[in-house]
JSON list of C-alpha atoms in Angstrom, two decimals:
[
{"chain": "Y", "resi": 29, "resn": "VAL", "atom": "CA", "xyz": [235.79, 180.34, 89.25]},
{"chain": "Y", "resi": 30, "resn": "TYR", "atom": "CA", "xyz": [232.04, 180.64, 89.85]},
{"chain": "Y", "resi": 31, "resn": "PHE", "atom": "CA", "xyz": [230.02, 182.66, 87.33]},
{"chain": "Y", "resi": 32, "resn": "PRO", "atom": "CA", "xyz": [226.26, 182.98, 87.87]},
{"chain": "Y", "resi": 33, "resn": "PHE", "atom": "CA", "xyz": [224.57, 181.75, 84.71]},
{"chain": "Y", "resi": 34, "resn": "LEU", "atom": "CA", "xyz": [222.58, 184.95, 84.18]},
{"chain": "Y", "resi": 35, "resn": "GLN", "atom": "CA", "xyz": [225.69, 187.15, 84.37]},
{"chain": "Y", "resi": 36, "resn": "ILE", "atom": "CA", "xyz": [227.65, 185.41, 81.59]},
{"chain": "Y", "resi": 37, "resn": "PRO", "atom": "CA", "xyz": [228.17, 187.79, 78.64]},
{"chain": "Y", "resi": 38, "resn": "GLU", "atom": "CA", "xyz": [226.16, 186.96, 75.52]},
{"chain": "Y", "resi": 39, "resn": "LYS", "atom": "CA", "xyz": [229.26, 186.21, 73.40]},
{"chain": "Y", "resi": 40, "resn": "PHE", "atom": "CA", "xyz": [230.28, 183.40, 75.80]},
{"chain": "Y", "resi": 41, "resn": "MET", "atom": "CA", "xyz": [226.78, 181.96, 76.15]},
{"chain": "Y", "resi": 42, "resn": "THR", "atom": "CA", "xyz": [227.29, 179.06, 73.70]},
{"chain": "Y", "resi": 43, "resn": "GLU", "atom": "CA", "xyz": [230.36, 177.84, 75.61]},
{"chain": "Y", "resi": 44, "resn": "ALA", "atom": "CA", "xyz": [228.57, 178.28, 78.93]},
{"chain": "Y", "resi": 45, "resn": "GLN", "atom": "CA", "xyz": [225.54, 176.29, 77.80]},
{"chain": "Y", "resi": 46, "resn": "THR", "atom": "CA", "xyz": [227.67, 173.31, 76.83]},
{"chain": "Y", "resi": 47, "resn": "GLY", "atom": "CA", "xyz": [229.66, 173.39, 80.05]},
{"chain": "Y", "resi": 48, "resn": "ALA", "atom": "CA", "xyz": [227.25, 174.63, 82.69]},
{"chain": "Y", "resi": 49, "resn": "THR", "atom": "CA", "xyz": [227.58, 173.18, 86.18]},
{"chain": "Y", "resi": 50, "resn": "LEU", "atom": "CA", "xyz": [224.62, 172.74, 88.46]},
{"chain": "Y", "resi": 51, "resn": "VAL", "atom": "CA", "xyz": [225.26, 172.57, 92.21]},
{"chain": "Y", "resi": 52, "resn": "LEU", "atom": "CA", "xyz": [222.52, 171.59, 94.64]},
{"chain": "Y", "resi": 53, "resn": "ARG", "atom": "CA", "xyz": [222.43, 171.52, 98.41]},
{"chain": "Y", "resi": 54, "resn": "THR", "atom": "CA", "xyz": [220.18, 168.83, 99.85]},
{"chain": "Y", "resi": 55, "resn": "LYS", "atom": "CA", "xyz": [219.30, 167.46, 103.24]},
{"chain": "Y", "resi": 56, "resn": "ALA", "atom": "CA", "xyz": [218.57, 164.03, 101.76]},
{"chain": "Y", "resi": 57, "resn": "GLU", "atom": "CA", "xyz": [221.09, 161.66, 100.21]},
{"chain": "Y", "resi": 58, "resn": "PRO", "atom": "CA", "xyz": [222.26, 163.56, 97.07]},
{"chain": "Y", "resi": 59, "resn": "LEU", "atom": "CA", "xyz": [222.43, 160.56, 94.75]},
{"chain": "Y", "resi": 60, "resn": "SER", "atom": "CA", "xyz": [218.83, 159.58, 95.54]},
{"chain": "Y", "resi": 61, "resn": "LEU", "atom": "CA", "xyz": [217.58, 162.80, 93.88]},
{"chain": "Y", "resi": 62, "resn": "ILE", "atom": "CA", "xyz": [219.24, 162.31, 90.49]},
{"chain": "Y", "resi": 63, "resn": "SER", "atom": "CA", "xyz": [216.13, 161.20, 88.61]},
{"chain": "Y", "resi": 64, "resn": "SER", "atom": "CA", "xyz": [213.98, 164.09, 89.87]},
{"chain": "Y", "resi": 65, "resn": "ILE", "atom": "CA", "xyz": [216.76, 166.61, 89.12]},
{"chain": "Y", "resi": 66, "resn": "ARG", "atom": "CA", "xyz": [217.15, 165.23, 85.59]},
{"chain": "Y", "resi": 67, "resn": "ALA", "atom": "CA", "xyz": [213.42, 165.61, 85.02]},
{"chain": "Y", "resi": 68, "resn": "ALA", "atom": "CA", "xyz": [213.38, 169.19, 86.34]},
{"chain": "Y", "resi": 69, "resn": "VAL", "atom": "CA", "xyz": [216.41, 170.31, 84.31]},
{"chain": "Y", "resi": 70, "resn": "ALA", "atom": "CA", "xyz": [215.39, 168.57, 81.09]},
{"chain": "Y", "resi": 71, "resn": "GLY", "atom": "CA", "xyz": [212.12, 170.50, 81.03]},
{"chain": "Y", "resi": 72, "resn": "PRO", "atom": "CA", "xyz": [209.35, 169.96, 78.50]},
{"chain": "Y", "resi": 73, "resn": "ALA", "atom": "CA", "xyz": [211.72, 169.79, 75.50]},
{"chain": "Y", "resi": 74, "resn": "ARG", "atom": "CA", "xyz": [213.87, 167.07, 77.18]},
{"chain": "Y", "resi": 75, "resn": "ASP", "atom": "CA", "xyz": [216.96, 168.45, 75.44]},
{"chain": "Y", "resi": 76, "resn": "GLN", "atom": "CA", "xyz": [219.14, 169.20, 78.49]},
{"chain": "Y", "resi": 77, "resn": "PRO", "atom": "CA", "xyz": [220.87, 166.01, 79.61]},
{"chain": "Y", "resi": 78, "resn": "ILE", "atom": "CA", "xyz": [222.66, 165.83, 82.92]},
{"chain": "Y", "resi": 79, "resn": "TYR", "atom": "CA", "xyz": [225.87, 163.84, 83.05]},
{"chain": "Y", "resi": 80, "resn": "ALA", "atom": "CA", "xyz": [228.93, 163.41, 85.29]},
{"chain": "Y", "resi": 81, "resn": "VAL", "atom": "CA", "xyz": [226.86, 163.59, 88.48]},
{"chain": "Y", "resi": 82, "resn": "LYS", "atom": "CA", "xyz": [229.08, 163.66, 91.57]},
{"chain": "Y", "resi": 83, "resn": "THR", "atom": "CA", "xyz": [228.70, 164.49, 95.21]},
{"chain": "Y", "resi": 84, "resn": "MET", "atom": "CA", "xyz": [230.73, 167.36, 96.61]},
{"chain": "Y", "resi": 85, "resn": "GLU", "atom": "CA", "xyz": [232.83, 164.84, 98.56]},
{"chain": "Y", "resi": 86, "resn": "GLU", "atom": "CA", "xyz": [233.79, 163.16, 95.28]},
{"chain": "Y", "resi": 87, "resn": "VAL", "atom": "CA", "xyz": [234.66, 166.52, 93.72]},
{"chain": "Y", "resi": 88, "resn": "LEU", "atom": "CA", "xyz": [236.84, 167.45, 96.68]},
{"chain": "Y", "resi": 89, "resn": "SER", "atom": "CA", "xyz": [238.41, 164.00, 96.77]},
{"chain": "Y", "resi": 90, "resn": "ARG", "atom": "CA", "xyz": [239.36, 164.20, 93.10]},
{"chain": "Y", "resi": 91, "resn": "SER", "atom": "CA", "xyz": [240.74, 167.71, 93.52]},
{"chain": "Y", "resi": 92, "resn": "ILE", "atom": "CA", "xyz": [243.29, 166.52, 96.10]},
{"chain": "Y", "resi": 93, "resn": "ALA", "atom": "CA", "xyz": [243.94, 163.08, 94.58]},
{"chain": "Y", "resi": 94, "resn": "GLU", "atom": "CA", "xyz": [247.35, 164.07, 93.22]},
{"chain": "Y", "resi": 95, "resn": "ARG", "atom": "CA", "xyz": [248.50, 165.48, 96.55]},
{"chain": "Y", "resi": 96, "resn": "ARG", "atom": "CA", "xyz": [247.16, 162.40, 98.34]},
{"chain": "Y", "resi": 97, "resn": "PHE", "atom": "CA", "xyz": [249.11, 160.13, 95.96]},
{"chain": "Y", "resi": 98, "resn": "VAL", "atom": "CA", "xyz": [252.33, 162.09, 96.48]},
{"chain": "Y", "resi": 99, "resn": "MET", "atom": "CA", "xyz": [251.88, 161.93, 100.25]},
{"chain": "Y", "resi": 100, "resn": "LEU", "atom": "CA", "xyz": [251.18, 158.18, 100.06]},
{"chain": "Y", "resi": 101, "resn": "LEU", "atom": "CA", "xyz": [254.43, 157.72, 98.15]},
{"chain": "Y", "resi": 102, "resn": "LEU", "atom": "CA", "xyz": [256.28, 159.82, 100.73]},
{"chain": "Y", "resi": 103, "resn": "ILE", "atom": "CA", "xyz": [254.81, 157.71, 103.55]},
{"chain": "Y", "resi": 104, "resn": "ILE", "atom": "CA", "xyz": [255.83, 154.47, 101.82]},
{"chain": "Y", "resi": 105, "resn": "PHE", "atom": "CA", "xyz": [259.35, 155.69, 101.09]},
{"chain": "Y", "resi": 106, "resn": "GLY", "atom": "CA", "xyz": [259.66, 157.17, 104.58]},
{"chain": "Y", "resi": 107, "resn": "THR", "atom": "CA", "xyz": [258.65, 153.86, 106.14]},
{"chain": "Y", "resi": 108, "resn": "LEU", "atom": "CA", "xyz": [261.15, 152.00, 103.98]},
{"chain": "Y", "resi": 109, "resn": "ALA", "atom": "CA", "xyz": [263.85, 154.50, 104.95]},
{"chain": "Y", "resi": 110, "resn": "LEU", "atom": "CA", "xyz": [262.95, 154.02, 108.62]},
{"chain": "Y", "resi": 111, "resn": "LEU", "atom": "CA", "xyz": [263.23, 150.23, 108.31]},
{"chain": "Y", "resi": 112, "resn": "LEU", "atom": "CA", "xyz": [266.53, 150.51, 106.45]},
{"chain": "Y", "resi": 113, "resn": "ALA", "atom": "CA", "xyz": [267.87, 152.92, 109.07]},
{"chain": "Y", "resi": 114, "resn": "ALA", "atom": "CA", "xyz": [266.88, 150.55, 111.89]},
{"chain": "Y", "resi": 115, "resn": "ALA", "atom": "CA", "xyz": [268.49, 147.61, 110.08]},
{"chain": "Y", "resi": 116, "resn": "GLY", "atom": "CA", "xyz": [271.60, 149.70, 109.45]},
{"chain": "Y", "resi": 117, "resn": "ILE", "atom": "CA", "xyz": [271.93, 150.75, 113.08]},
{"chain": "Y", "resi": 118, "resn": "TYR", "atom": "CA", "xyz": [271.44, 147.15, 114.18]},
{"chain": "Y", "resi": 119, "resn": "ALA", "atom": "CA", "xyz": [274.07, 145.91, 111.69]},
{"chain": "Y", "resi": 120, "resn": "VAL", "atom": "CA", "xyz": [276.61, 148.55, 112.70]},
{"chain": "Y", "resi": 121, "resn": "MET", "atom": "CA", "xyz": [276.10, 147.87, 116.40]},
{"chain": "Y", "resi": 122, "resn": "SER", "atom": "CA", "xyz": [276.31, 144.10, 115.88]},
{"chain": "Y", "resi": 123, "resn": "TYR", "atom": "CA", "xyz": [279.54, 144.57, 113.97]},
{"chain": "Y", "resi": 124, "resn": "ALA", "atom": "CA", "xyz": [280.91, 146.89, 116.68]},
{"chain": "Y", "resi": 125, "resn": "VAL", "atom": "CA", "xyz": [280.05, 144.37, 119.40]},
{"chain": "Y", "resi": 126, "resn": "THR", "atom": "CA", "xyz": [281.67, 141.56, 117.41]},
{"chain": "Y", "resi": 127, "resn": "ARG", "atom": "CA", "xyz": [284.84, 143.63, 116.96]},
{"chain": "Y", "resi": 128, "resn": "ARG", "atom": "CA", "xyz": [284.94, 144.45, 120.68]},
{"chain": "Y", "resi": 129, "resn": "VAL", "atom": "CA", "xyz": [284.40, 140.91, 122.00]},
{"chain": "Y", "resi": 130, "resn": "ARG", "atom": "CA", "xyz": [287.90, 140.76, 123.45]},
{"chain": "Y", "resi": 131, "resn": "GLU", "atom": "CA", "xyz": [287.56, 144.19, 125.09]},
{"chain": "Y", "resi": 132, "resn": "ILE", "atom": "CA", "xyz": [284.17, 143.28, 126.52]},
{"chain": "Y", "resi": 133, "resn": "GLY", "atom": "CA", "xyz": [285.61, 139.97, 127.79]},
{"chain": "Y", "resi": 134, "resn": "ILE", "atom": "CA", "xyz": [288.49, 141.80, 129.52]},
{"chain": "Y", "resi": 135, "resn": "ARG", "atom": "CA", "xyz": [286.10, 144.31, 131.10]},
{"chain": "Y", "resi": 136, "resn": "SER", "atom": "CA", "xyz": [283.88, 141.47, 132.27]},
{"chain": "Y", "resi": 137, "resn": "ALA", "atom": "CA", "xyz": [286.87, 139.54, 133.67]},
{"chain": "Y", "resi": 138, "resn": "LEU", "atom": "CA", "xyz": [288.00, 142.65, 135.56]},
{"chain": "Y", "resi": 139, "resn": "GLY", "atom": "CA", "xyz": [284.61, 142.92, 137.25]},
{"chain": "Y", "resi": 140, "resn": "ALA", "atom": "CA", "xyz": [282.40, 144.99, 134.97]},
{"chain": "Y", "resi": 141, "resn": "SER", "atom": "CA", "xyz": [278.75, 144.21, 135.61]},
{"chain": "Y", "resi": 142, "resn": "ARG", "atom": "CA", "xyz": [276.21, 143.38, 132.91]},
{"chain": "Y", "resi": 143, "resn": "GLN", "atom": "CA", "xyz": [274.62, 146.83, 133.34]},
{"chain": "Y", "resi": 144, "resn": "GLU", "atom": "CA", "xyz": [278.00, 148.55, 132.79]},
{"chain": "Y", "resi": 145, "resn": "ILE", "atom": "CA", "xyz": [278.65, 146.57, 129.61]},
{"chain": "Y", "resi": 146, "resn": "LEU", "atom": "CA", "xyz": [275.09, 147.21, 128.45]},
{"chain": "Y", "resi": 147, "resn": "GLY", "atom": "CA", "xyz": [275.53, 150.94, 129.15]},
{"chain": "Y", "resi": 148, "resn": "LEU", "atom": "CA", "xyz": [278.89, 151.01, 127.33]},
{"chain": "Y", "resi": 149, "resn": "VAL", "atom": "CA", "xyz": [277.44, 149.54, 124.13]},
{"chain": "Y", "resi": 150, "resn": "LEU", "atom": "CA", "xyz": [274.21, 151.58, 124.35]},
{"chain": "Y", "resi": 151, "resn": "ARG", "atom": "CA", "xyz": [276.12, 154.85, 124.85]},
{"chain": "Y", "resi": 152, "resn": "ALA", "atom": "CA", "xyz": [278.27, 154.19, 121.78]},
{"chain": "Y", "resi": 153, "resn": "GLY", "atom": "CA", "xyz": [275.23, 153.39, 119.64]},
{"chain": "Y", "resi": 154, "resn": "MET", "atom": "CA", "xyz": [273.06, 156.22, 120.91]},
{"chain": "Y", "resi": 155, "resn": "ARG", "atom": "CA", "xyz": [275.88, 158.71, 120.38]},
{"chain": "Y", "resi": 156, "resn": "LEU", "atom": "CA", "xyz": [275.81, 157.82, 116.68]},
{"chain": "Y", "resi": 157, "resn": "ALA", "atom": "CA", "xyz": [272.01, 157.85, 116.61]},
{"chain": "Y", "resi": 158, "resn": "GLY", "atom": "CA", "xyz": [271.90, 161.20, 118.42]},
{"chain": "Y", "resi": 159, "resn": "THR", "atom": "CA", "xyz": [274.24, 162.72, 115.85]},
{"chain": "Y", "resi": 160, "resn": "GLY", "atom": "CA", "xyz": [271.99, 161.41, 113.08]},
{"chain": "Y", "resi": 161, "resn": "LEU", "atom": "CA", "xyz": [268.86, 162.73, 114.79]},
{"chain": "Y", "resi": 162, "resn": "LEU", "atom": "CA", "xyz": [270.37, 166.18, 115.24]},
{"chain": "Y", "resi": 163, "resn": "THR", "atom": "CA", "xyz": [271.51, 166.29, 111.62]},
{"chain": "Y", "resi": 164, "resn": "GLY", "atom": "CA", "xyz": [268.06, 165.12, 110.48]},
{"chain": "Y", "resi": 165, "resn": "LEU", "atom": "CA", "xyz": [266.28, 167.78, 112.55]},
{"chain": "Y", "resi": 166, "resn": "ILE", "atom": "CA", "xyz": [268.43, 170.53, 111.10]},
{"chain": "Y", "resi": 167, "resn": "ALA", "atom": "CA", "xyz": [267.87, 169.26, 107.55]},
{"chain": "Y", "resi": 168, "resn": "ALA", "atom": "CA", "xyz": [264.11, 168.92, 108.19]},
{"chain": "Y", "resi": 169, "resn": "CYS", "atom": "CA", "xyz": [263.89, 172.50, 109.46]},
{"chain": "Y", "resi": 170, "resn": "LEU", "atom": "CA", "xyz": [265.71, 173.76, 106.37]},
{"chain": "Y", "resi": 171, "resn": "LEU", "atom": "CA", "xyz": [263.68, 171.70, 103.88]},
{"chain": "Y", "resi": 172, "resn": "THR", "atom": "CA", "xyz": [260.15, 172.24, 105.25]},
{"chain": "Y", "resi": 173, "resn": "ARG", "atom": "CA", "xyz": [259.52, 175.28, 103.07]},
{"chain": "Y", "resi": 174, "resn": "PHE", "atom": "CA", "xyz": [259.73, 173.06, 99.96]},
{"chain": "Y", "resi": 175, "resn": "MET", "atom": "CA", "xyz": [257.01, 170.77, 101.37]},
{"chain": "Y", "resi": 176, "resn": "ARG", "atom": "CA", "xyz": [254.57, 173.58, 102.21]},
{"chain": "Y", "resi": 177, "resn": "SER", "atom": "CA", "xyz": [252.42, 173.02, 99.10]},
{"chain": "Y", "resi": 178, "resn": "LEU", "atom": "CA", "xyz": [252.00, 169.30, 99.90]},
{"chain": "Y", "resi": 179, "resn": "LEU", "atom": "CA", "xyz": [250.83, 169.73, 103.49]},
{"chain": "Y", "resi": 180, "resn": "TYR", "atom": "CA", "xyz": [247.20, 170.00, 104.51]},
{"chain": "Y", "resi": 181, "resn": "GLY", "atom": "CA", "xyz": [246.18, 170.77, 108.07]},
{"chain": "Y", "resi": 182, "resn": "VAL", "atom": "CA", "xyz": [249.78, 170.70, 109.35]},
{"chain": "Y", "resi": 183, "resn": "LEU", "atom": "CA", "xyz": [252.20, 173.58, 109.62]},
{"chain": "Y", "resi": 184, "resn": "PRO", "atom": "CA", "xyz": [255.57, 172.99, 107.92]},
{"chain": "Y", "resi": 185, "resn": "ALA", "atom": "CA", "xyz": [257.46, 173.62, 111.17]},
{"chain": "Y", "resi": 186, "resn": "ASP", "atom": "CA", "xyz": [255.00, 171.85, 113.49]},
{"chain": "Y", "resi": 187, "resn": "SER", "atom": "CA", "xyz": [256.86, 171.30, 116.75]},
{"chain": "Y", "resi": 188, "resn": "LEU", "atom": "CA", "xyz": [254.61, 168.41, 117.82]},
{"chain": "Y", "resi": 189, "resn": "THR", "atom": "CA", "xyz": [255.43, 166.54, 114.61]},
{"chain": "Y", "resi": 190, "resn": "PHE", "atom": "CA", "xyz": [259.16, 167.17, 115.02]},
{"chain": "Y", "resi": 191, "resn": "VAL", "atom": "CA", "xyz": [259.09, 165.98, 118.64]},
{"chain": "Y", "resi": 192, "resn": "GLY", "atom": "CA", "xyz": [257.00, 162.92, 117.79]},
{"chain": "Y", "resi": 193, "resn": "VAL", "atom": "CA", "xyz": [259.24, 161.86, 114.91]},
{"chain": "Y", "resi": 194, "resn": "THR", "atom": "CA", "xyz": [262.37, 162.44, 116.98]},
{"chain": "Y", "resi": 195, "resn": "VAL", "atom": "CA", "xyz": [261.02, 160.32, 119.84]},
{"chain": "Y", "resi": 196, "resn": "LEU", "atom": "CA", "xyz": [259.95, 157.57, 117.43]},
{"chain": "Y", "resi": 197, "resn": "LEU", "atom": "CA", "xyz": [263.32, 157.49, 115.66]},
{"chain": "Y", "resi": 198, "resn": "GLY", "atom": "CA", "xyz": [265.15, 157.62, 118.99]},
{"chain": "Y", "resi": 199, "resn": "ALA", "atom": "CA", "xyz": [263.12, 154.67, 120.30]},
{"chain": "Y", "resi": 200, "resn": "ILE", "atom": "CA", "xyz": [263.82, 152.65, 117.15]},
{"chain": "Y", "resi": 201, "resn": "ALA", "atom": "CA", "xyz": [267.53, 153.47, 117.40]},
{"chain": "Y", "resi": 202, "resn": "LEU", "atom": "CA", "xyz": [267.51, 152.48, 121.09]},
{"chain": "Y", "resi": 203, "resn": "LEU", "atom": "CA", "xyz": [265.90, 149.14, 120.25]},
{"chain": "Y", "resi": 204, "resn": "ALA", "atom": "CA", "xyz": [268.36, 148.56, 117.41]},
{"chain": "Y", "resi": 205, "resn": "CYS", "atom": "CA", "xyz": [271.25, 149.27, 119.83]},
{"chain": "Y", "resi": 206, "resn": "TYR", "atom": "CA", "xyz": [269.76, 147.31, 122.73]},
{"chain": "Y", "resi": 207, "resn": "LEU", "atom": "CA", "xyz": [269.66, 143.94, 120.95]},
{"chain": "Y", "resi": 208, "resn": "PRO", "atom": "CA", "xyz": [273.44, 143.79, 120.23]},
{"chain": "Y", "resi": 209, "resn": "ALA", "atom": "CA", "xyz": [274.16, 145.32, 123.65]},
{"chain": "Y", "resi": 210, "resn": "ARG", "atom": "CA", "xyz": [272.15, 142.58, 125.33]},
{"chain": "Y", "resi": 211, "resn": "ARG", "atom": "CA", "xyz": [274.05, 140.00, 123.33]},
{"chain": "Y", "resi": 212, "resn": "ALA", "atom": "CA", "xyz": [277.31, 141.61, 124.51]},
{"chain": "Y", "resi": 213, "resn": "THR", "atom": "CA", "xyz": [276.35, 141.08, 128.16]},
{"chain": "Y", "resi": 214, "resn": "ALA", "atom": "CA", "xyz": [276.10, 137.34, 127.53]},
{"chain": "Y", "resi": 215, "resn": "ILE", "atom": "CA", "xyz": [279.73, 137.05, 126.36]},
{"chain": "Y", "resi": 216, "resn": "ASP", "atom": "CA", "xyz": [281.69, 134.58, 128.49]},
{"chain": "Y", "resi": 217, "resn": "PRO", "atom": "CA", "xyz": [285.00, 136.25, 129.54]},
{"chain": "Y", "resi": 218, "resn": "LEU", "atom": "CA", "xyz": [287.01, 133.01, 129.20]},
{"chain": "Y", "resi": 219, "resn": "LEU", "atom": "CA", "xyz": [285.78, 132.36, 125.65]},
{"chain": "Y", "resi": 220, "resn": "ALA", "atom": "CA", "xyz": [286.28, 135.99, 124.70]},
{"chain": "Y", "resi": 221, "resn": "LEU", "atom": "CA", "xyz": [289.89, 135.99, 125.94]},
{"chain": "Y", "resi": 222, "resn": "ARG", "atom": "CA", "xyz": [290.66, 132.64, 124.25]},
{"chain": "Y", "resi": 223, "resn": "CYS", "atom": "CA", "xyz": [289.42, 133.64, 120.80]},
{"chain": "Y", "resi": 224, "resn": "GLU", "atom": "CA", "xyz": [291.61, 135.95, 118.70]}
]
């Protein structure tokens, strides 16, 4: 709270003198004026030291340091969750392709093209990913009100952010499904039918 120095009641004057804050607006570099400001404030008695000199950018930066740290942690954990989700989708799809080697071999022997096999595996994987994306969007919409105090410059229900994240997660899920699907198209029907 800002209190002009001359309007502080007399009974609080001793506390105000020990904790007064001086704010200056300059056109020059603020830190280059420290020595002249110290000389002007100290006066002839030289009994008014100036300490803890900071620019307004430093003051603002320190005021949001805790929020910035929390958001950095959320970004790190979100990135780790994204990598784990991509690895999980890839592992599940690889396992599903391995379990369906015989089926894929039979389909290939009966004349299924590589694009049909690729589409079959991609559809199965993207169906799971789509269910996860829809569930995540619903949960995000419900939980945004708890994040409101941590956001700066972004609305909690920002549609551009939701669309961007959905597209990003969908693309990662598609890539994680595409790699096992591509491997499934390379299955030799004779080897697939022989193994069991």
